[in-house]
Coordinates of C-alpha atoms in Angstrom, one line a residue:
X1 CA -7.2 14.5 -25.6
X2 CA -4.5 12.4 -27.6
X3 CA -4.1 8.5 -26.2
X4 CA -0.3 9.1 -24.9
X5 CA -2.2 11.6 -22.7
X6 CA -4.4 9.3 -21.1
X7 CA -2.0 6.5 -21.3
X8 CA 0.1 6.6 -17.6
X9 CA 2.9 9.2 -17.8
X10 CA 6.2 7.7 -18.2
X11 CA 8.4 10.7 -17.9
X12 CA 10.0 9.9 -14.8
X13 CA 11.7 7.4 -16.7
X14 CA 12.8 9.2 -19.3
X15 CA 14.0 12.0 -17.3
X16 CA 15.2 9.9 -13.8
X17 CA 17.9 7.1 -14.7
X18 CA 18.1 7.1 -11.0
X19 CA 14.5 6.9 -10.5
X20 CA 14.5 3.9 -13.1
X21 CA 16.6 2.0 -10.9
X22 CA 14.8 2.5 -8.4
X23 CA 11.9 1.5 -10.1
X24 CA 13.0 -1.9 -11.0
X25 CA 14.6 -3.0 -7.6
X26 CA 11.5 -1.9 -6.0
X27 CA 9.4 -3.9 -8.4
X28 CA 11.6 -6.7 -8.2
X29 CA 11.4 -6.6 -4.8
X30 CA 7.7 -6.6 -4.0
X31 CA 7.6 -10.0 -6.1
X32 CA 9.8 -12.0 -4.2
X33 CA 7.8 -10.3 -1.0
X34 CA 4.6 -10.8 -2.9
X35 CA 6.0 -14.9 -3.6
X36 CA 7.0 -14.8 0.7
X37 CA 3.9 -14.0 1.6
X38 CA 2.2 -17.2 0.0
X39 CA 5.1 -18.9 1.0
X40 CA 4.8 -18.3 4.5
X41 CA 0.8 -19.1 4.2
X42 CA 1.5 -22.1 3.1
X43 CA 4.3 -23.4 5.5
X44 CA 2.5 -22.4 8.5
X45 CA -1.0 -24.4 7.1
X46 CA 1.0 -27.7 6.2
X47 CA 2.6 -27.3 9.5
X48 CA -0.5 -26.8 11.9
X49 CA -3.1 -27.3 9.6
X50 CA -4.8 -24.3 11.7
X51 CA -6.5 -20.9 10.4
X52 CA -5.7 -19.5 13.7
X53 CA -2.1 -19.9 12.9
X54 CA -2.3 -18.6 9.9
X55 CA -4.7 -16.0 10.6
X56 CA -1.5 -15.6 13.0
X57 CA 1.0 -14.4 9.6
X58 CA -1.2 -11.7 9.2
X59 CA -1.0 -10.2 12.9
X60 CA 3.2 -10.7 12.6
X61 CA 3.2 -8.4 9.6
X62 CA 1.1 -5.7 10.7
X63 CA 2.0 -5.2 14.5
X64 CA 5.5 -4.2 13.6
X65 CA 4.2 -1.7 11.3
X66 CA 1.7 0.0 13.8
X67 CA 3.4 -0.3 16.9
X68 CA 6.8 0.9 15.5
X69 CA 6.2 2.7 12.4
X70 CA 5.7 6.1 13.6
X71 CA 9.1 5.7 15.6
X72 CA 10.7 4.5 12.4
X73 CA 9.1 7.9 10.7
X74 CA 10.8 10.4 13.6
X75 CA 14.1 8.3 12.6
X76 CA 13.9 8.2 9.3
X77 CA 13.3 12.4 9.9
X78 CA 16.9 12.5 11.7
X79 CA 19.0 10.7 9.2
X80 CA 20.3 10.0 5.9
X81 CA 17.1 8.5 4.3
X82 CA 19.2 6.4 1.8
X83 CA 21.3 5.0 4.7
X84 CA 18.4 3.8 6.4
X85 CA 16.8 2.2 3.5
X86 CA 19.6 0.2 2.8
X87 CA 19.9 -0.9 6.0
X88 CA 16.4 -2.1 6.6
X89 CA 17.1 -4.0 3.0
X90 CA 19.8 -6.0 4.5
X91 CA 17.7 -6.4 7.5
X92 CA 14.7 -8.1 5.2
X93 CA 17.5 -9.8 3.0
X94 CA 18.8 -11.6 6.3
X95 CA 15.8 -12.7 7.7
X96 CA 14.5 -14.4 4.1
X97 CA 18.0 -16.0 4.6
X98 CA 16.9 -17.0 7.7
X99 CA 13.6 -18.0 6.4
X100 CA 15.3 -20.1 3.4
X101 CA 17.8 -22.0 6.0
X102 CA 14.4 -23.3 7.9
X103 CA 12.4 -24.1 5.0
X104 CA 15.4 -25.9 3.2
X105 CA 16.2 -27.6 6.9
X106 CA 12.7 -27.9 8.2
X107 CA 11.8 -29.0 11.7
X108 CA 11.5 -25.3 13.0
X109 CA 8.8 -24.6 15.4
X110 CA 5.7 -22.1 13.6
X111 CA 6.4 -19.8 16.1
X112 CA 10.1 -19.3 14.9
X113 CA 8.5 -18.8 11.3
X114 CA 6.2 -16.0 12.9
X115 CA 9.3 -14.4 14.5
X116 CA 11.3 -14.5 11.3
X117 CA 8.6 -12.6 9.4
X118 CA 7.5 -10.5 12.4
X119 CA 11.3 -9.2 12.6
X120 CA 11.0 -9.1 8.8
X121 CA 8.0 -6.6 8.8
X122 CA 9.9 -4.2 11.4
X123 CA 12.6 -4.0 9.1
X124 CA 10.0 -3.1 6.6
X125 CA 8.8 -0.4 8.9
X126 CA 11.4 1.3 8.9
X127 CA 12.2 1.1 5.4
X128 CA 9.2 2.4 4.1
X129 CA 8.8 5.9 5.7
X130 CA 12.5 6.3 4.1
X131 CA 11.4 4.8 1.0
X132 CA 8.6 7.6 1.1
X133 CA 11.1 10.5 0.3
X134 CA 12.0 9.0 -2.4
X135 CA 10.3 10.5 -5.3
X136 CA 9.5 14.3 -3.8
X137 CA 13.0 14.6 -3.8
X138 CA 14.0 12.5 -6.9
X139 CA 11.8 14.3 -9.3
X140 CA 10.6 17.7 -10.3
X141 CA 6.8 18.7 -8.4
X142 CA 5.0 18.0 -11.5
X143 CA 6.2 14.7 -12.0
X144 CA 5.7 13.7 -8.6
X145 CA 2.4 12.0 -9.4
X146 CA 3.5 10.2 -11.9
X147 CA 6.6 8.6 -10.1
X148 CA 3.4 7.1 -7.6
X149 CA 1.3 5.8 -10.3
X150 CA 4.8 4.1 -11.6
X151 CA 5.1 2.7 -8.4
X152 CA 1.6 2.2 -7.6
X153 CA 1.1 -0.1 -11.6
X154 CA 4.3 -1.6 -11.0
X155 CA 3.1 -3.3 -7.3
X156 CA 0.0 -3.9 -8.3
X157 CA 1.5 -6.3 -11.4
X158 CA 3.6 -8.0 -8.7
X159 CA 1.2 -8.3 -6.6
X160 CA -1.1 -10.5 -9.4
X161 CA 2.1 -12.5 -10.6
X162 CA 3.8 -13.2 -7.2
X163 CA 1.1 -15.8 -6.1
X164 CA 0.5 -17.3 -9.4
X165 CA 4.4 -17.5 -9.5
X166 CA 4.9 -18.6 -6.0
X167 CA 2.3 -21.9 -6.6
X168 CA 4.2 -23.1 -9.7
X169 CA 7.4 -22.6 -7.7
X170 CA 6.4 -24.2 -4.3
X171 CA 5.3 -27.4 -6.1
X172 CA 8.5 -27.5 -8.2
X173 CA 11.1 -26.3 -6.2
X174 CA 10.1 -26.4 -2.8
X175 CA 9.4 -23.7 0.1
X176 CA 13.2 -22.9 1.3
X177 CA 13.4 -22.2 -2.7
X178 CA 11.0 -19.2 -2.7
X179 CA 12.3 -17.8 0.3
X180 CA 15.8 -17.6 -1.1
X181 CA 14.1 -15.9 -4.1
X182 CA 12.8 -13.1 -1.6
X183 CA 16.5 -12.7 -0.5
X184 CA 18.0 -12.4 -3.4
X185 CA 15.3 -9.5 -4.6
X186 CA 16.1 -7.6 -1.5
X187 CA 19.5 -7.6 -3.6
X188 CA 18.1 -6.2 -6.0
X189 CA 16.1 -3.7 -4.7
X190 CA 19.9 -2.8 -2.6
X191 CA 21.4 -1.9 -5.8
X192 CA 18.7 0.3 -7.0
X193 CA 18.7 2.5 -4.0
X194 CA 22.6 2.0 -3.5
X195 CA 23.0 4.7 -6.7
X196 CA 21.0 7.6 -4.9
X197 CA 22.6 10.5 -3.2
X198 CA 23.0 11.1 -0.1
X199 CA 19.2 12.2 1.4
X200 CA 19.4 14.4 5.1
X201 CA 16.3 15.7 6.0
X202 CA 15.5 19.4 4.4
X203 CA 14.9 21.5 7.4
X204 CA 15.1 21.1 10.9
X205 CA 15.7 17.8 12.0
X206 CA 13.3 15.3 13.6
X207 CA 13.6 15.7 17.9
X208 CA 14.5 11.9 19.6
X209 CA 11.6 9.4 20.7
X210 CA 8.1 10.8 21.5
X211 CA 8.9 14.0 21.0
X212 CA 9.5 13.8 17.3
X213 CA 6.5 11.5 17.1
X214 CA 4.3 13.7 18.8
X215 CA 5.4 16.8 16.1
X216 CA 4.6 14.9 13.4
X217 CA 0.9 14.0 15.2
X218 CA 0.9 17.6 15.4
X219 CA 1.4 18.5 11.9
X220 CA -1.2 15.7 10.8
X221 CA -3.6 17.8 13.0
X222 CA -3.0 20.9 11.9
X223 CA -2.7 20.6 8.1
X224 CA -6.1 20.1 6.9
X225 CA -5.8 18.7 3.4
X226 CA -3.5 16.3 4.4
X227 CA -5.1 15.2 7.4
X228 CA -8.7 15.1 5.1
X229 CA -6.9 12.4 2.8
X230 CA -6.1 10.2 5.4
X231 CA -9.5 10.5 7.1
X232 CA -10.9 10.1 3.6
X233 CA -8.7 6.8 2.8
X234 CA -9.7 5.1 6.5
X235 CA -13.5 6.3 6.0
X236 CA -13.4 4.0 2.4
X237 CA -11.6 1.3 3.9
X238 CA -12.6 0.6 7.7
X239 CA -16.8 1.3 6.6
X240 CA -16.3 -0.5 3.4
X241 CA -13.4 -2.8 2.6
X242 CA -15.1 -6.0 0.8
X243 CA -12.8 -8.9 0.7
X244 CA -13.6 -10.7 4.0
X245 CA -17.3 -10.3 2.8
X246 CA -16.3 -12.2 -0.9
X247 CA -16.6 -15.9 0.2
X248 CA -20.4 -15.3 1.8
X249 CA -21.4 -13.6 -0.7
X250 CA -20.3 -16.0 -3.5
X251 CA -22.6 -18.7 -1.6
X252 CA -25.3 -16.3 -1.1
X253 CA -25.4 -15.2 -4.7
X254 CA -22.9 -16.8 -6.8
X255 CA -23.4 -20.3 -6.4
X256 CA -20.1 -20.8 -4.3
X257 CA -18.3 -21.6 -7.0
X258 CA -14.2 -21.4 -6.4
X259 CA -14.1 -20.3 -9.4
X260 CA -16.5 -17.1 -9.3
X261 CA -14.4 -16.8 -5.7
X262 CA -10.8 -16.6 -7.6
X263 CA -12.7 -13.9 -9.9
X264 CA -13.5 -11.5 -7.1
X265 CA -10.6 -11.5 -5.8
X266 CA -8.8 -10.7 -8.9
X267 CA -11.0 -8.2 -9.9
X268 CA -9.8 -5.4 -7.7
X269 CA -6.7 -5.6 -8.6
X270 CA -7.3 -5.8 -12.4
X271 CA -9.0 -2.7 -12.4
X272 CA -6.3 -1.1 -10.2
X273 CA -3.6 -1.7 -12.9
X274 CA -6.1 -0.7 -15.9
X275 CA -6.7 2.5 -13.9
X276 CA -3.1 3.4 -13.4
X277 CA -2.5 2.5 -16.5
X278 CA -4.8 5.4 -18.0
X279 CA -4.5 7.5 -15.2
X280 CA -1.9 9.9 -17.4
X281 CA -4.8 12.6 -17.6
X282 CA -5.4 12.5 -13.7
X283 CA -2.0 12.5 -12.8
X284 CA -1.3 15.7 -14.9
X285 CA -4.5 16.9 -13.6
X286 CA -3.1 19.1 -10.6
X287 CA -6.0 18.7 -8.3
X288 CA -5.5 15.4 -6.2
X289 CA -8.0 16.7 -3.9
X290 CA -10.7 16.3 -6.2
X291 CA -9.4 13.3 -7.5
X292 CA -8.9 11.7 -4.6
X293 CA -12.8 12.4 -3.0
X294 CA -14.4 11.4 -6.3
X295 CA -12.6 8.0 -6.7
X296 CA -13.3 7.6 -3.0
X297 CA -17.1 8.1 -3.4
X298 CA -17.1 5.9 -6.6
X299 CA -15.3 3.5 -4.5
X300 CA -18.5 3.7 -2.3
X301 CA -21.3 3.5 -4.7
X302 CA -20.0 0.7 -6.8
X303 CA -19.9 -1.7 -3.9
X304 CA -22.9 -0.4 -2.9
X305 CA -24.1 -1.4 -6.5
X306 CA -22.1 -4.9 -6.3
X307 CA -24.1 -5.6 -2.8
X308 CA -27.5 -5.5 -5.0
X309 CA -26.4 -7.1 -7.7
X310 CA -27.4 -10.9 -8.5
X311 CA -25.9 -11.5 -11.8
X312 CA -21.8 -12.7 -11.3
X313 CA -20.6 -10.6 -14.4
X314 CA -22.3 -7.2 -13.4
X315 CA -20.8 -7.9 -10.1
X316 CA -17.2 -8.7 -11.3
X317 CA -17.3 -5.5 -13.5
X318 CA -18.5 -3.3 -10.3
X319 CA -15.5 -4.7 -8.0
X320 CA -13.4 -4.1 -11.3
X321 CA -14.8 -0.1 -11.1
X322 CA -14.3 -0.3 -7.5
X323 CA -10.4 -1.3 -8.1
X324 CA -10.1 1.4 -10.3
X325 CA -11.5 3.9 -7.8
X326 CA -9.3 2.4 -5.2
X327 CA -6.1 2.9 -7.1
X328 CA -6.5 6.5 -8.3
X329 CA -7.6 7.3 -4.8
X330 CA -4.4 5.6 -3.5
X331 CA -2.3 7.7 -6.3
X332 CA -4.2 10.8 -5.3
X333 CA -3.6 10.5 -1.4
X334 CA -0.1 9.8 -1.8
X335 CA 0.5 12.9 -4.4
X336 CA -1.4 14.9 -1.5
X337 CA 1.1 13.7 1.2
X338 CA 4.3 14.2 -0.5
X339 CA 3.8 17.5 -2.4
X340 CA 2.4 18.9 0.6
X341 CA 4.6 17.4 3.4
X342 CA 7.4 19.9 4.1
X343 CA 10.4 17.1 3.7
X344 CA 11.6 17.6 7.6
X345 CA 8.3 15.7 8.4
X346 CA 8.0 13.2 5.2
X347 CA 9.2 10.2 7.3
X348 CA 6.8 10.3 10.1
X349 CA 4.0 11.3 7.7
X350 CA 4.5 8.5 5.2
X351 CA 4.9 6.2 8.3
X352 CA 1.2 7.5 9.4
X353 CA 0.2 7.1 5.6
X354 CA 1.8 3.4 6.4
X355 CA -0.3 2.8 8.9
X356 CA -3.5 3.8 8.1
X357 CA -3.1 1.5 4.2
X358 CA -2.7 -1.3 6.5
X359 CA -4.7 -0.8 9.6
X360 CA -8.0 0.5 7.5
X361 CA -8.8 -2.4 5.4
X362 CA -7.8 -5.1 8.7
X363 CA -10.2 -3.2 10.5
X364 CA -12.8 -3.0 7.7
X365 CA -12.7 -7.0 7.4
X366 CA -13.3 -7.4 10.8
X367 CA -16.5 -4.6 10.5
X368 CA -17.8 -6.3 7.2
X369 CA -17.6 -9.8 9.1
X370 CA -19.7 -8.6 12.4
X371 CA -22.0 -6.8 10.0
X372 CA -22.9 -10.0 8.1
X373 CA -22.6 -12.5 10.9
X374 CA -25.9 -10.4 12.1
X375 CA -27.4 -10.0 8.8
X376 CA -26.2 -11.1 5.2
X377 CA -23.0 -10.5 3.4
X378 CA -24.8 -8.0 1.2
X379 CA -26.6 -5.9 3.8
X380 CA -22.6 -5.4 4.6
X381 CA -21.4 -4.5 1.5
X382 CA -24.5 -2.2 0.9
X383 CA -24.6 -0.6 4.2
X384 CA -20.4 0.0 4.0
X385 CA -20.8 1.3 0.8
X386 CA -23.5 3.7 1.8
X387 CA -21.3 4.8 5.1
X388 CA -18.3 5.4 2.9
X389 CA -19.9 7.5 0.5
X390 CA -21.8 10.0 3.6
X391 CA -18.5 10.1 5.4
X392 CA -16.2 10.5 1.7
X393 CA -19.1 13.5 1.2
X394 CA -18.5 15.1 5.1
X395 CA -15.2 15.1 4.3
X396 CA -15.4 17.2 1.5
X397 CA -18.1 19.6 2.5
X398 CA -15.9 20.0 5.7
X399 CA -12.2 20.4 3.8
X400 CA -12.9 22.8 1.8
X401 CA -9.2 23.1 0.9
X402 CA -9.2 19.9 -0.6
X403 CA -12.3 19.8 -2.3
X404 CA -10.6 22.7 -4.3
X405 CA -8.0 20.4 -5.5
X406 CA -5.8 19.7 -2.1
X407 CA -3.2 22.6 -3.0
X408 CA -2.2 23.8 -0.1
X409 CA 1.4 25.0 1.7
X410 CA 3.2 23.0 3.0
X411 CA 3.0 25.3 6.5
X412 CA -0.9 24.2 6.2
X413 CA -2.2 27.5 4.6
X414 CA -4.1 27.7 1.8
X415 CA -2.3 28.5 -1.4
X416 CA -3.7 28.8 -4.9
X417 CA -4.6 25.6 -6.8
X418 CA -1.6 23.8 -8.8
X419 CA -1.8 24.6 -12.3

């Protein structure tokens, strides 16, 4: 296998000028969201000096998304999906206006801030399930994969530079500064989604409220591959999800040094952009389904293998293994869910997909906390790891569908596997 093979596939550039706008006001965009959301950390510590309150940003951003996102998904399923987008863009561009105004003004109560970025996240909630269409219908089948890992290499990047960025920035030019960055990169991403066509659901549209909701439950219960990647992202993420584990465990094994501490936390990440970076032969692959389960398990085992291990660099190279897992599962799920999707339902499932990236790992920080406030950090990280792995392995010996390689109709029958 030659190295452009294994090197990520950048055809979607070369054959998408519309996807490569896209592209770049989407990346663009996550760093001025990625700079907000240290921004917004920070304001709300100098102003109460409280971890409840900020422990507070964290609940603003994520109830929007899980109590509205599957009614932005049986919208998004009735509409022009470009229309929408651009609308919720404005709708995050206005409120880091809004944002900017108070931090350049100051004096604004916390709980304004809050509502500012809770009204921010809804916006986002109902961009993202029209965001999700994006690339199924942008780009031939068999570059569909290769559009995520694009997207997926792209985010991660910001999502290393946009806090080192935001620091330099809040000390030089202040915290109204950075949130008028995060406007003007909604801009941005505005004029890279302004270019696409026109984007109507395919099919028969989504039916109003709960109704529409409920069809799109059904279709999540019905299809199994689909539904097996989902259960198979929350089983590595609510049994096993590490970070709220990595400050104990730095004192119990690491010396608590703030410096070993920084290194954990970047070490996920750095092996999710290496990964995606080489993740060229996977993404040409044609069997997600596999993918997806074998990166899940390795997910598993190598934080399994971080929870025994005593020495700081074996552990930083098992989290970065365990990043590189993570993202090629992420790549994997995501291929599953919008090659296998029929397009009528792509908001509301995208919206689910939404929720369940953003529920499973809150929910497996609050697990890995109660598990090591009764024992030790690593008895949480082993036993998590050790519960993804069984539940990643009932997964597949129950799906059998997607153990083949997750190619399956979009009507939820089986269908041979994609060359």
């Amino acid at each position: 296998m030659s190295l452009a093979d294994t090197l990520i596939d950048v055809r979607p550039l070369r054959t998408s000028p519309v996807f490569r706008r896209l592209l770049v006001g989407r990346t663009v965009s996550l760093l001025g969201g990625s700079m907000t959301l240290v921004t917004v950390m920070y304001q709300v510590w100098d102003m109460t000096r409280s971890t409840a309150w900020t422990g507070a940003v964290g609940l603003a951003q994520a109830l929007p998304l899980v109590v509205f996102g599957l009614f932005a998904g049986a919208r998004v399923d009735r509409a022009d999906r470009r229309r929408i987008f651009l609308t919720a863009t404005v709708g995050q561009s206005v409120c880091s206006l809004l944002l900017a105004v108070q931090g350049f003004t100051g004096h604004v109560p916390v709980a304004v801030v809050l509502a500012l970025v809770a009204v921010q996240s809804g916006f986002g909630a109902l961009g993202a399930p029209a965001a999700g269409v994006f690339v199924p219908r942008l780009l031939p089948k068999d570059q569909v994969a290769a559009g995520l890992a694009l997207n997926q290499i792209t985010g991660q990047a910001m999502f290393l530079l946009g806090p080192a960025l935001a620091g330099v920035l809040l000390g030089w030019l202040g915290i109204g500064a950075c949130y008028l960055l995060d406007a003007l990169s909604f801009g941005v991403a505005f004029y890279g989604a302004f270019g696409l066509p026109a984007l109507p659901p395919e099919g028969e549209p989504s039916r109003a409220g709960l109704h529409g909701v409920l069809d799109g439950l059904r279709f999540l219960g019905g299809h199994r591959v689909v539904r097996g990647a989902l259960i198979t992202d929350l089983a590595a993420t609510v049994l096993s999800f590490p970070v709220s584990l990595f400050p104990l465990v730095n004192a119990e094994r690491f010396g608590n040094s703030p410096r070993t501490l920084g290194l954990l936390l970047s070490a996920l990440a750095v092996g999710g952009v290496a990964a995606t970076a080489l993740s060229g032969s996977l993404t040409r692959l044609g069997r997600p389904g596999t993918v997806m389960l074998c990166a899940s398990g390795t997910w598993g085992a190598a934080l399994v293998a971080f929870g025994l291990s005593a020495n700081p660099w074996i552990g930083l190279a098992l989290l970065v293994v365990a990043g590189a897992a993570d993202a090629t599962a992420v790549v994997s799920r995501s291929t599953i869910v919008q090659t296998l999707t029929p397009d009528a339902l792509l908001g509301r499932v995208t919206a689910a997909e939404a929720i369940v990236g953003q529920a499973g790992p809150s929910l497996g920080n609050v697990r890995g906390g109660l598990v090591a406030g009764w024992s030790s950090g690593a008895t949480a990280l082993v036993t998590g790891g050790l519960m993804c792995v069984l539940a990643v392995g009932s997964v597949a010996a129950t799906t059998p569908e997607l153990r083949s390689g997750g190619a399956e109709s979009t009507d939820g029958t089986t269908a041979p596997d994609v060359p």
